[in-house]
Each structure stands twice: as C-alpha cells, then as structure tokens.
CSV table of C-alpha atoms and ligand atoms in Angstrom, one decimal:
chain,number,residue,atom,x,y,z
A,1,UNK,CA,17.1,17.9,-32.3
A,2,UNK,CA,16.1,19.1,-35.9
A,3,UNK,CA,12.5,18.8,-37.0
A,4,UNK,CA,11.6,17.6,-40.1
A,5,UNK,CA,11.4,20.4,-43.1
A,6,UNK,CA,8.2,21.0,-44.5
A,7,UNK,CA,9.1,19.8,-47.7
A,8,UNK,CA,10.1,16.0,-46.9
A,9,UNK,CA,6.5,16.5,-44.5
A,10,UNK,CA,5.2,17.3,-48.0
A,11,UNK,CA,6.8,14.0,-50.0
A,12,UNK,CA,5.8,11.7,-47.2
A,13,UNK,CA,1.9,12.4,-48.2
A,14,UNK,CA,1.8,10.0,-51.0
A,15,UNK,CA,3.7,6.7,-49.6
A,16,UNK,CA,6.4,5.1,-51.4
A,17,UNK,CA,5.4,1.5,-52.3
A,18,UNK,CA,6.4,-1.2,-50.2
A,19,UNK,CA,9.6,-2.5,-51.4
A,20,UNK,CA,10.7,-3.7,-48.2
A,21,UNK,CA,9.7,-7.1,-45.6
A,22,UNK,CA,8.8,-5.7,-42.4
A,23,UNK,CA,8.9,-3.9,-40.2
A,24,UNK,CA,9.4,-0.8,-42.9
A,25,UNK,CA,10.2,2.1,-40.5
A,26,UNK,CA,13.3,1.5,-38.3
A,27,UNK,CA,10.9,4.0,-35.5
A,28,UNK,CA,8.2,1.9,-35.8
A,29,UNK,CA,7.4,-0.8,-32.8
A,30,UNK,CA,4.9,-2.9,-33.6
A,31,UNK,CA,5.9,-5.9,-31.6
A,32,UNK,CA,8.2,-6.4,-28.3
A,33,UNK,CA,10.3,-8.7,-31.1
A,34,UNK,CA,11.9,-6.2,-33.1
A,35,UNK,CA,14.2,-5.1,-29.8
A,36,UNK,CA,17.0,-5.9,-29.4
A,37,UNK,CA,17.6,-6.9,-25.5
A,38,UNK,CA,20.5,-4.0,-26.0
A,39,UNK,CA,17.3,-2.2,-27.3
A,40,UNK,CA,15.3,-3.1,-25.0
A,41,UNK,CA,18.1,-2.0,-22.3
A,42,UNK,CA,18.4,1.1,-24.2
A,43,UNK,CA,15.2,2.9,-24.0
A,44,UNK,CA,15.5,1.6,-20.8
A,45,UNK,CA,17.7,4.2,-20.0
A,46,UNK,CA,16.0,7.2,-22.8
A,47,UNK,CA,12.7,6.1,-20.1
A,48,UNK,CA,15.3,7.0,-17.0
A,49,UNK,CA,16.8,10.1,-18.7
A,50,UNK,CA,13.9,11.3,-19.8
A,51,UNK,CA,11.7,10.9,-17.0
A,52,UNK,CA,14.7,13.1,-15.3
A,53,UNK,CA,14.9,15.4,-17.8
A,54,UNK,CA,14.3,19.5,-16.8
A,55,UNK,CA,10.8,20.4,-19.4
A,56,UNK,CA,11.7,23.0,-20.6
A,57,UNK,CA,14.7,20.9,-22.5
A,58,UNK,CA,12.1,17.2,-22.9
A,59,UNK,CA,9.9,20.2,-24.5
A,60,UNK,CA,13.0,20.4,-27.8
A,61,UNK,CA,13.4,16.9,-28.1
A,62,UNK,CA,10.2,17.2,-30.8
A,63,UNK,CA,9.3,20.4,-31.0
A,64,UNK,CA,6.2,20.8,-33.1
A,65,UNK,CA,7.1,17.1,-34.5
A,66,UNK,CA,2.3,16.0,-35.4
A,67,UNK,CA,2.2,12.6,-34.1
A,68,UNK,CA,-1.8,11.1,-34.0
A,69,UNK,CA,-3.7,8.7,-32.2
A,70,UNK,CA,-6.1,6.8,-33.6
A,71,UNK,CA,-8.1,4.2,-31.1
A,72,UNK,CA,-10.7,1.6,-32.3
A,73,UNK,CA,-11.2,0.8,-28.7
A,74,UNK,CA,-11.5,2.3,-25.4
A,75,UNK,CA,-9.0,3.1,-23.3
A,76,UNK,CA,-7.8,5.4,-20.4
A,77,UNK,CA,-4.0,4.4,-19.1
A,78,UNK,CA,-2.8,4.0,-22.9
A,79,UNK,CA,-4.5,7.0,-24.6
A,80,UNK,CA,-3.5,9.2,-21.3
A,81,UNK,CA,0.7,8.3,-21.4
A,82,UNK,CA,1.6,8.4,-25.2
A,83,UNK,CA,-0.3,11.8,-24.8
A,84,UNK,CA,1.3,13.1,-21.4
A,85,UNK,CA,4.1,11.1,-23.1
A,86,UNK,CA,4.3,13.0,-26.4
A,87,UNK,CA,3.1,16.4,-24.9
A,88,UNK,CA,5.9,16.3,-22.6
A,89,UNK,CA,8.3,15.9,-25.5
A,90,UNK,CA,7.0,19.3,-27.3
A,91,UNK,CA,5.4,17.1,-30.5
A,92,UNK,CA,1.6,17.9,-31.4
A,93,UNK,CA,-0.9,15.3,-30.9
A,94,UNK,CA,-4.4,14.6,-32.2
A,95,UNK,CA,-7.2,12.5,-31.2
A,96,UNK,CA,-8.9,10.6,-33.5
A,97,UNK,CA,-11.1,7.9,-31.8
A,98,UNK,CA,-13.7,5.8,-34.1
A,99,UNK,CA,-16.5,7.0,-32.5
A,100,UNK,CA,-15.9,10.7,-33.3
A,101,UNK,CA,-14.8,10.0,-37.2
A,102,UNK,CA,-15.2,8.8,-40.7
A,103,UNK,CA,-15.0,5.8,-38.9
A,104,UNK,CA,-18.7,5.0,-37.6
A,105,UNK,CA,-18.6,6.5,-41.3
A,106,UNK,CA,-17.3,3.6,-42.9
A,107,UNK,CA,-13.7,4.7,-43.8
A,108,UNK,CA,-11.2,1.2,-44.2
A,109,UNK,CA,-8.1,1.5,-41.5
A,110,UNK,CA,-5.8,2.1,-45.0
A,111,UNK,CA,-8.0,5.4,-46.2
A,112,UNK,CA,-7.6,6.9,-42.4
A,113,UNK,CA,-3.9,6.1,-42.1
A,114,UNK,CA,-3.8,7.8,-45.7
A,115,UNK,CA,-5.7,11.0,-44.5
A,116,UNK,CA,-4.1,11.0,-41.2
A,117,UNK,CA,-0.6,11.6,-43.0
A,118,UNK,CA,-1.1,13.4,-45.8
A,119,UNK,CA,-2.5,15.9,-42.6
A,120,UNK,CA,0.7,15.8,-41.9
A,121,UNK,CA,0.8,13.4,-38.8
A,122,UNK,CA,4.4,11.9,-38.9
A,123,UNK,CA,4.3,9.4,-36.9
A,124,UNK,CA,0.9,7.1,-35.5
A,125,UNK,CA,0.1,5.0,-32.4
A,126,UNK,CA,-2.3,2.7,-33.0
A,127,UNK,CA,-4.9,0.4,-31.0
A,128,UNK,CA,-7.1,-1.8,-32.8
A,129,UNK,CA,-9.2,-4.8,-32.6
A,130,UNK,CA,-7.7,-6.7,-34.8
A,131,UNK,CA,-5.0,-8.8,-34.0
A,132,UNK,CA,-1.8,-7.5,-36.9
A,133,UNK,CA,-3.8,-3.8,-37.9
A,134,UNK,CA,-0.5,-2.4,-36.6
A,135,UNK,CA,0.9,-3.8,-39.8
A,136,UNK,CA,-1.4,-2.7,-41.7
A,137,UNK,CA,-1.4,0.3,-41.2
A,138,UNK,CA,2.6,0.6,-41.5
A,139,UNK,CA,2.7,-1.1,-44.9
A,140,UNK,CA,-0.5,1.2,-46.6
A,141,UNK,CA,1.8,4.3,-44.7
A,142,UNK,CA,5.0,3.3,-44.5
A,143,UNK,CA,4.8,6.2,-41.4
A,144,UNK,CA,6.9,5.1,-37.5
A,145,UNK,CA,3.6,2.8,-36.5
A,146,UNK,CA,3.6,2.3,-32.8
A,147,UNK,CA,0.8,-0.7,-31.5
A,148,UNK,CA,-0.6,0.4,-28.6
A,149,UNK,CA,-2.5,-3.1,-29.0
A,150,UNK,CA,-4.3,-4.4,-31.6
A,151,UNK,CA,-6.9,-7.0,-30.9
A,152,UNK,CA,-5.5,-10.5,-29.2
A,153,UNK,CA,-2.0,-10.0,-29.9
A,154,UNK,CA,0.5,-7.2,-29.2
A,155,UNK,CA,1.2,-4.8,-25.8
A,156,UNK,CA,4.7,-3.9,-26.4
A,157,UNK,CA,5.0,-1.0,-24.7
A,158,UNK,CA,2.4,-2.3,-21.6
A,159,UNK,CA,5.8,-5.7,-21.9
A,160,UNK,CA,8.2,-1.9,-21.2
A,161,UNK,CA,6.5,-0.3,-18.8
A,162,UNK,CA,6.0,-3.5,-16.6
A,163,UNK,CA,9.7,-4.9,-17.4
A,164,UNK,CA,10.0,-0.4,-15.9
A,165,UNK,CA,8.3,-2.1,-12.5
A,166,UNK,CA,9.8,-5.7,-12.4
A,167,UNK,CA,13.3,-4.9,-12.0
A,168,UNK,CA,12.7,-1.2,-9.7
A,169,UNK,CA,11.5,-3.9,-7.4
A,170,UNK,CA,14.1,-6.9,-8.3
A,171,UNK,CA,16.8,-5.7,-9.2
A,172,UNK,CA,17.3,-2.1,-8.2
A,173,UNK,CA,19.9,0.1,-9.5
A,174,UNK,CA,20.6,-2.1,-12.3
A,175,UNK,CA,20.6,0.7,-15.2
A,176,UNK,CA,21.5,-2.1,-18.2
A,177,UNK,CA,19.5,-5.6,-19.1
A,178,UNK,CA,20.8,-8.3,-20.4
A,179,UNK,CA,20.1,-11.9,-20.6
A,180,UNK,CA,20.9,-12.6,-17.3
A,181,UNK,CA,19.1,-9.6,-15.7
A,182,UNK,CA,15.9,-12.0,-14.5
A,183,UNK,CA,17.5,-14.8,-13.8
A,184,UNK,CA,15.9,-16.7,-11.1
A,185,UNK,CA,13.4,-14.6,-11.1
A,186,UNK,CA,9.8,-17.1,-11.7
A,187,UNK,CA,6.5,-14.3,-12.9
A,188,UNK,CA,3.3,-16.1,-13.1
A,189,UNK,CA,1.2,-14.8,-15.5
A,190,UNK,CA,-3.0,-15.4,-14.5
A,191,UNK,CA,-6.2,-15.5,-15.6
A,192,UNK,CA,-7.0,-14.7,-19.5
A,193,UNK,CA,-4.1,-15.5,-21.4
A,194,UNK,CA,-5.6,-16.7,-24.9
A,195,UNK,CA,-7.4,-13.3,-24.8
A,196,UNK,CA,-4.7,-11.5,-23.4
A,197,UNK,CA,-1.7,-8.8,-25.8
A,198,UNK,CA,-0.3,-8.0,-22.6
A,199,UNK,CA,0.3,-11.9,-21.6
A,200,UNK,CA,1.4,-12.2,-24.7
A,201,UNK,CA,3.9,-9.6,-25.2
A,202,UNK,CA,5.4,-10.5,-21.7
A,203,UNK,CA,5.9,-13.3,-22.6
A,204,UNK,CA,8.2,-12.5,-25.7
A,205,UNK,CA,10.1,-10.3,-23.9
A,206,UNK,CA,11.0,-11.8,-19.9
A,207,UNK,CA,12.1,-14.9,-20.7
A,208,UNK,CA,14.9,-13.0,-23.4
A,209,UNK,CA,15.8,-11.6,-19.7
A,210,UNK,CA,16.0,-14.5,-18.5
A,211,UNK,CA,12.8,-14.8,-16.8
A,212,UNK,CA,10.9,-17.7,-15.7
A,213,UNK,CA,7.3,-17.4,-16.6
A,214,UNK,CA,4.6,-19.8,-15.2
A,215,UNK,CA,1.4,-18.9,-16.9
A,216,UNK,CA,-2.1,-20.3,-14.5
A,217,UNK,CA,-5.4,-20.3,-15.7
A,218,UNK,CA,-8.1,-22.4,-16.8
A,219,UNK,CA,-7.9,-25.1,-20.1
A,220,UNK,CA,-11.1,-22.2,-21.9
A,221,UNK,CA,-8.7,-19.3,-21.1
A,222,UNK,CA,-4.8,-21.5,-21.4
A,223,UNK,CA,-4.2,-23.6,-24.2
A,224,UNK,CA,-1.4,-26.5,-23.7
A,225,UNK,CA,0.3,-24.4,-27.4
A,226,UNK,CA,0.3,-21.3,-25.2
A,227,UNK,CA,3.8,-22.5,-23.7
A,228,UNK,CA,4.9,-23.1,-27.4
A,229,UNK,CA,7.1,-21.0,-29.4
A,230,UNK,CA,5.6,-18.3,-31.0
A,231,UNK,CA,4.4,-18.8,-34.9
A,232,UNK,CA,4.8,-17.0,-37.4
A,233,UNK,CA,8.6,-15.5,-35.9
A,234,UNK,CA,11.0,-15.5,-37.6
A,235,UNK,CA,14.0,-18.1,-36.3
A,236,UNK,CA,16.7,-15.0,-36.9
A,237,UNK,CA,14.8,-12.3,-34.8
A,238,UNK,CA,13.6,-15.2,-31.7
A,239,UNK,CA,16.2,-14.8,-29.6
A,240,UNK,CA,17.6,-17.5,-27.0
A,241,UNK,CA,14.5,-17.5,-25.8
A,242,UNK,CA,10.8,-17.1,-27.1
A,243,UNK,CA,7.6,-19.1,-25.7
A,244,UNK,CA,9.4,-21.6,-25.7
A,245,UNK,CA,11.8,-22.2,-22.5
A,246,UNK,CA,10.9,-20.1,-19.4
A,247,UNK,CA,7.9,-20.1,-19.9
A,248,UNK,CA,5.1,-23.4,-18.3
A,249,UNK,CA,2.0,-23.8,-17.2
A,250,UNK,CA,1.3,-24.2,-13.8
A,251,UNK,CA,-2.5,-24.7,-13.7
A,252,UNK,CA,-2.1,-24.5,-9.2
A,253,UNK,CA,-3.0,-20.4,-8.7
A,254,UNK,CA,-1.8,-22.2,-5.1
A,255,UNK,CA,1.6,-23.5,-6.5
A,256,UNK,CA,2.5,-20.6,-8.8
A,257,UNK,CA,2.1,-17.7,-7.5
A,258,UNK,CA,4.0,-20.0,-3.8
A,259,UNK,CA,6.6,-19.6,-6.8
A,260,UNK,CA,6.7,-16.0,-7.8
A,261,UNK,CA,8.4,-12.6,-7.6
A,262,UNK,CA,6.2,-11.2,-9.4
A,263,UNK,CA,2.5,-12.0,-10.1
A,264,UNK,CA,1.2,-10.5,-13.1
A,265,UNK,CA,-2.3,-10.8,-13.0
A,266,UNK,CA,-5.0,-10.2,-16.4
A,267,UNK,CA,-8.9,-9.7,-16.1
A,268,UNK,CA,-11.2,-11.4,-18.0
A,269,UNK,CA,-11.7,-10.1,-20.7
A,270,UNK,CA,-15.5,-9.7,-21.3
A,271,UNK,CA,-15.7,-8.1,-25.0
A,272,UNK,CA,-13.3,-11.5,-26.2
A,273,UNK,CA,-14.9,-14.4,-24.9
A,274,UNK,CA,-17.5,-14.8,-27.9
A,275,UNK,CA,-19.4,-16.9,-26.8
A,276,UNK,CA,-17.2,-18.9,-24.2
A,277,UNK,CA,-19.4,-19.8,-21.1
A,278,UNK,CA,-16.7,-19.7,-17.5
A,279,UNK,CA,-18.7,-20.0,-14.4
A,280,UNK,CA,-17.4,-16.8,-12.2
A,281,UNK,CA,-17.4,-18.6,-9.1
A,282,UNK,CA,-16.2,-20.9,-9.9
A,283,UNK,CA,-13.2,-18.9,-11.8
A,284,UNK,CA,-13.2,-16.9,-7.8
A,285,UNK,CA,-12.5,-19.4,-6.2
A,286,UNK,CA,-9.5,-21.2,-8.1
A,287,UNK,CA,-7.9,-17.8,-9.6
A,288,UNK,CA,-9.0,-15.7,-7.1
A,289,UNK,CA,-6.1,-13.4,-6.2
A,290,UNK,CA,-7.0,-12.8,-2.4
A,291,UNK,CA,-5.3,-11.5,0.7
A,292,UNK,CA,-5.9,-14.9,2.4
A,293,UNK,CA,-3.8,-16.6,-0.8
A,294,UNK,CA,-1.6,-13.7,-1.3
A,295,UNK,CA,-0.4,-13.9,3.3
A,296,UNK,CA,0.4,-17.5,2.7
A,297,UNK,CA,1.5,-18.5,-0.5
A,298,UNK,CA,3.4,-15.1,-1.8
A,299,UNK,CA,3.7,-12.8,1.6
A,300,UNK,CA,6.8,-10.9,-0.6
A,301,UNK,CA,5.6,-11.1,-5.0
A,302,UNK,CA,4.6,-7.5,-6.0
A,303,UNK,CA,1.2,-7.6,-7.5
A,304,UNK,CA,0.8,-6.5,-11.0
A,305,UNK,CA,-2.5,-6.2,-12.9
A,306,UNK,CA,-1.9,-4.0,-16.3
A,307,UNK,CA,-5.5,-2.8,-16.2
A,308,UNK,CA,-8.4,-2.1,-16.0
A,309,UNK,CA,-8.7,-4.7,-12.6
A,310,UNK,CA,-11.5,-5.6,-11.9
A,311,UNK,CA,-12.3,-6.3,-8.1
A,312,UNK,CA,-13.7,-8.4,-6.4
A,313,UNK,CA,-13.3,-10.3,-9.2
A,314,UNK,CA,-9.8,-11.3,-10.3
A,315,UNK,CA,-8.6,-9.8,-7.6
A,316,UNK,CA,-9.6,-8.2,-4.1
A,317,UNK,CA,-10.4,-5.2,-3.7
A,318,UNK,CA,-7.9,-5.2,-0.2
A,319,UNK,CA,-4.5,-7.0,-2.7
A,320,UNK,CA,-5.1,-4.2,-5.4
A,321,UNK,CA,-5.1,-1.5,-2.6
A,322,UNK,CA,-2.5,-3.4,-1.0
A,323,UNK,CA,1.6,-2.7,0.0
A,324,UNK,CA,2.6,-5.5,-1.9
A,325,UNK,CA,0.6,-4.0,-5.0
A,326,UNK,CA,2.1,-2.5,-8.1
A,327,UNK,CA,-0.5,-0.9,-10.3
A,328,UNK,CA,-0.1,2.7,-10.2
A,329,UNK,CA,3.4,2.3,-10.3
A,330,UNK,CA,3.2,0.7,-13.5
A,331,UNK,CA,0.4,3.6,-14.8
A,332,UNK,CA,3.0,5.9,-13.9
A,333,UNK,CA,6.0,3.9,-15.6
A,334,UNK,CA,4.1,3.9,-19.1
A,335,UNK,CA,4.3,7.5,-19.4
A,336,UNK,CA,8.4,7.6,-18.4
A,337,UNK,CA,8.5,4.3,-21.1
A,338,UNK,CA,6.3,5.9,-23.8
A,339,UNK,CA,7.9,9.1,-23.7
A,340,UNK,CA,10.9,7.0,-24.7
A,341,UNK,CA,9.5,4.5,-27.3
A,342,UNK,CA,8.0,8.0,-29.1
A,343,UNK,CA,11.4,10.1,-29.8
A,344,UNK,CA,12.8,6.9,-31.4
A,345,UNK,CA,9.5,6.6,-33.7
A,346,UNK,CA,10.8,10.1,-34.4
A,347,UNK,CA,14.2,10.0,-34.6
A,348,UNK,CA,15.4,6.8,-34.8
A,349,UNK,CA,15.8,7.8,-39.3
A,350,UNK,CA,14.3,11.3,-38.5
A,351,UNK,CA,11.1,10.1,-40.8
A,352,UNK,CA,13.2,9.9,-43.8
A,353,UNK,CA,12.3,6.6,-45.8
A,354,UNK,CA,14.4,5.3,-48.1
B,1,LIG,N1,-2.9,-1.4,-20.3
B,1,LIG,C1,-4.3,-0.9,-20.8
B,1,LIG,O1,-4.1,-1.2,-21.9
B,1,LIG,O2,-4.9,-0.5,-20.4
B,1,LIG,P1,-6.0,0.9,-21.3
B,1,LIG,O3,-6.7,-0.1,-21.8
B,1,LIG,O4,-6.3,1.7,-20.2
B,1,LIG,O5,-5.2,1.7,-22.3
C-alpha cells in the first residue's frame, strides 16, 4: 500500500477552500447515510478479512500513516477500539482529549483540527458532545473525518458493529448484505431513544437491510416523531427506507421484545437529560430487561447494549452476563469494523484532495 508522499502531506497542511457539498472527502464517515448498502457490505467483508489477516502483513496497510483521535467526551470502547484498529494496520496514532490539551484554554474545534492537520494528521477520528461537530471539522480541515459519536446525532461505526453482531447470530455465514438480508428480523431498541446517537444510526441503517425496528420507551425519552423519516437527509441518500417504513413505536416493552429476535437496550443518558425528571423506579418497572421478562417473552432473542451499561437500571446484571447477551461480542466486533473504516478513510483517494 502506497504511503502519502511527504510533499503531499505538506500541501495538505493548508486546506483548500470548501468548494463541494458534504461530504468533502470520500474517506469520511460522518453518518451511516454516507454509505450505500453495497458500501456497507464491502466494509463488512473488509472487516472479516482484516480480522483474520496475518498481523505482519496487516501492519503494512497503513504503515506510518498518521491518525489523530480527537475526543471531547469520555469513551472506553470507541476510543480504545479505534486506537487498536489503527495500530493493527500500522498507523501512528495520537490522542487529543479535551481534558489535556489547549481545548481547555478555549481553542476552537476548527483551530484544533487545523493544528492537527499542520502537525501531519492525515485523518481525524472525532467524538464530540455537539451534534454536527464532525461536519464542521471536515469543512474546516478537509481531511477524512470519522464520526465517533456527535452529541445526540450519530454513531455510525457503532451501528456497523451492531449490524455485524446481528448478522453473526441471525444470518450466520452471510458474506454479502443487501436490501433483503434482514427481512423477517425485528429489532427492538429500548430506552432513552431521544438522546441516543446509537439508536439514530441503527434506525438509519437496519431498515435499509430489510429489518423492522421497534422503538420502545416512555414519551419523555421517545417522542412520536421518532418513527418519522429523518429530516435533513436528501431523498437521493435515503435509500428505500430511512426512518420511515420499517420503524414503529411500541410503548409496551413486553409486547416489543415478544416480537423481536434482537433487543438493543440503551442507558439513560443522565448527562443529556437537561432537567428532565424521570421516576427511575417507574422506569425500571416498565422498561428494565429482567431475567423473568426475557425468559417469558423472548427466550431466544439476542440481547445487545452499546455500553456503558448501568447494571440494575435498564438491564439486570443477570441478563447482561447471561447466555443471550452479546454485549462483549459487540465490543470485539468494534475493532474489526473500525479497521475497515480506518482503512477506507486513508485509502479512498489516498487523502489527496481535488
Ligand atoms: N458504545 C460506546 O460508544 O461506548 P464508549 O462511550 O465507551 O465509547
């Protein structure tokens, strides 16, 4: 795999002015809607290849390429798996966190991004507490930007690793995915849908592969409009289904999980509730995934959770650690998926801009 010549890297230190619509860089992954279904299929195939490739060979794919991880919010799974994935491909990584950088002194996202670029970063993996931050960073730097979670908006690599987990259990052996791959599969996403970027990315991805998605939660955390088509996405990028058909609201938790082959539990995002008062005991009574509920309503469904889990709130410890849980498998799948996404970022057009 060719590396970017030093002269080209220097040229990239000064980004050209924006002249094209989003996304600027074909290696960026800002939303799952950046990916066509064949592109999703290709990433899944690459994840499978890279996961089993000889580490010595794999190490040459992005040898000495420079990737910056820019994290404005805490993270365990996403940050670690992106770092391991990048290093497994031979890239050099550097972590910049809001707690140990000039961001603390008030430096803007744009200036931080331009600084990383001037230091030689060829791609930036961004987690930010503001929805849309990844778009702003891409516009400012014109580097490939990977959205590692932006506010309450999207977490595209989480949706991809969730898809890989679902396929491994419900469609084992399927190497290529298409619009019908998940026909007949119902996935319940339960809990704090309103604040969940994981829910949003999964809602924008799973129905495009034929899955039916049931959203379940109280009105405060699941407004009726959640089942409607996502505004702001150009029709040509919506695909056959995007947030419309294929997504329904089912307020009764037991009814939802009874119909499902996969149950995705979400934590209450205390950091984003902004004054919203929730009676946690009432919430648990209605929506906690307990061993009793699982055994009586969905004894064969897989139980997913993006993490971090709050044991004893949205899910009991027995279910989280039980035989139906895929929680740690999802974490493991994160490394393979992120290898494929990082490879795409740095090998699509090789970072050389028009
Ligand atoms: N699923 C997820 O994004 O976890 P982290 O916040 O630990 O990265």
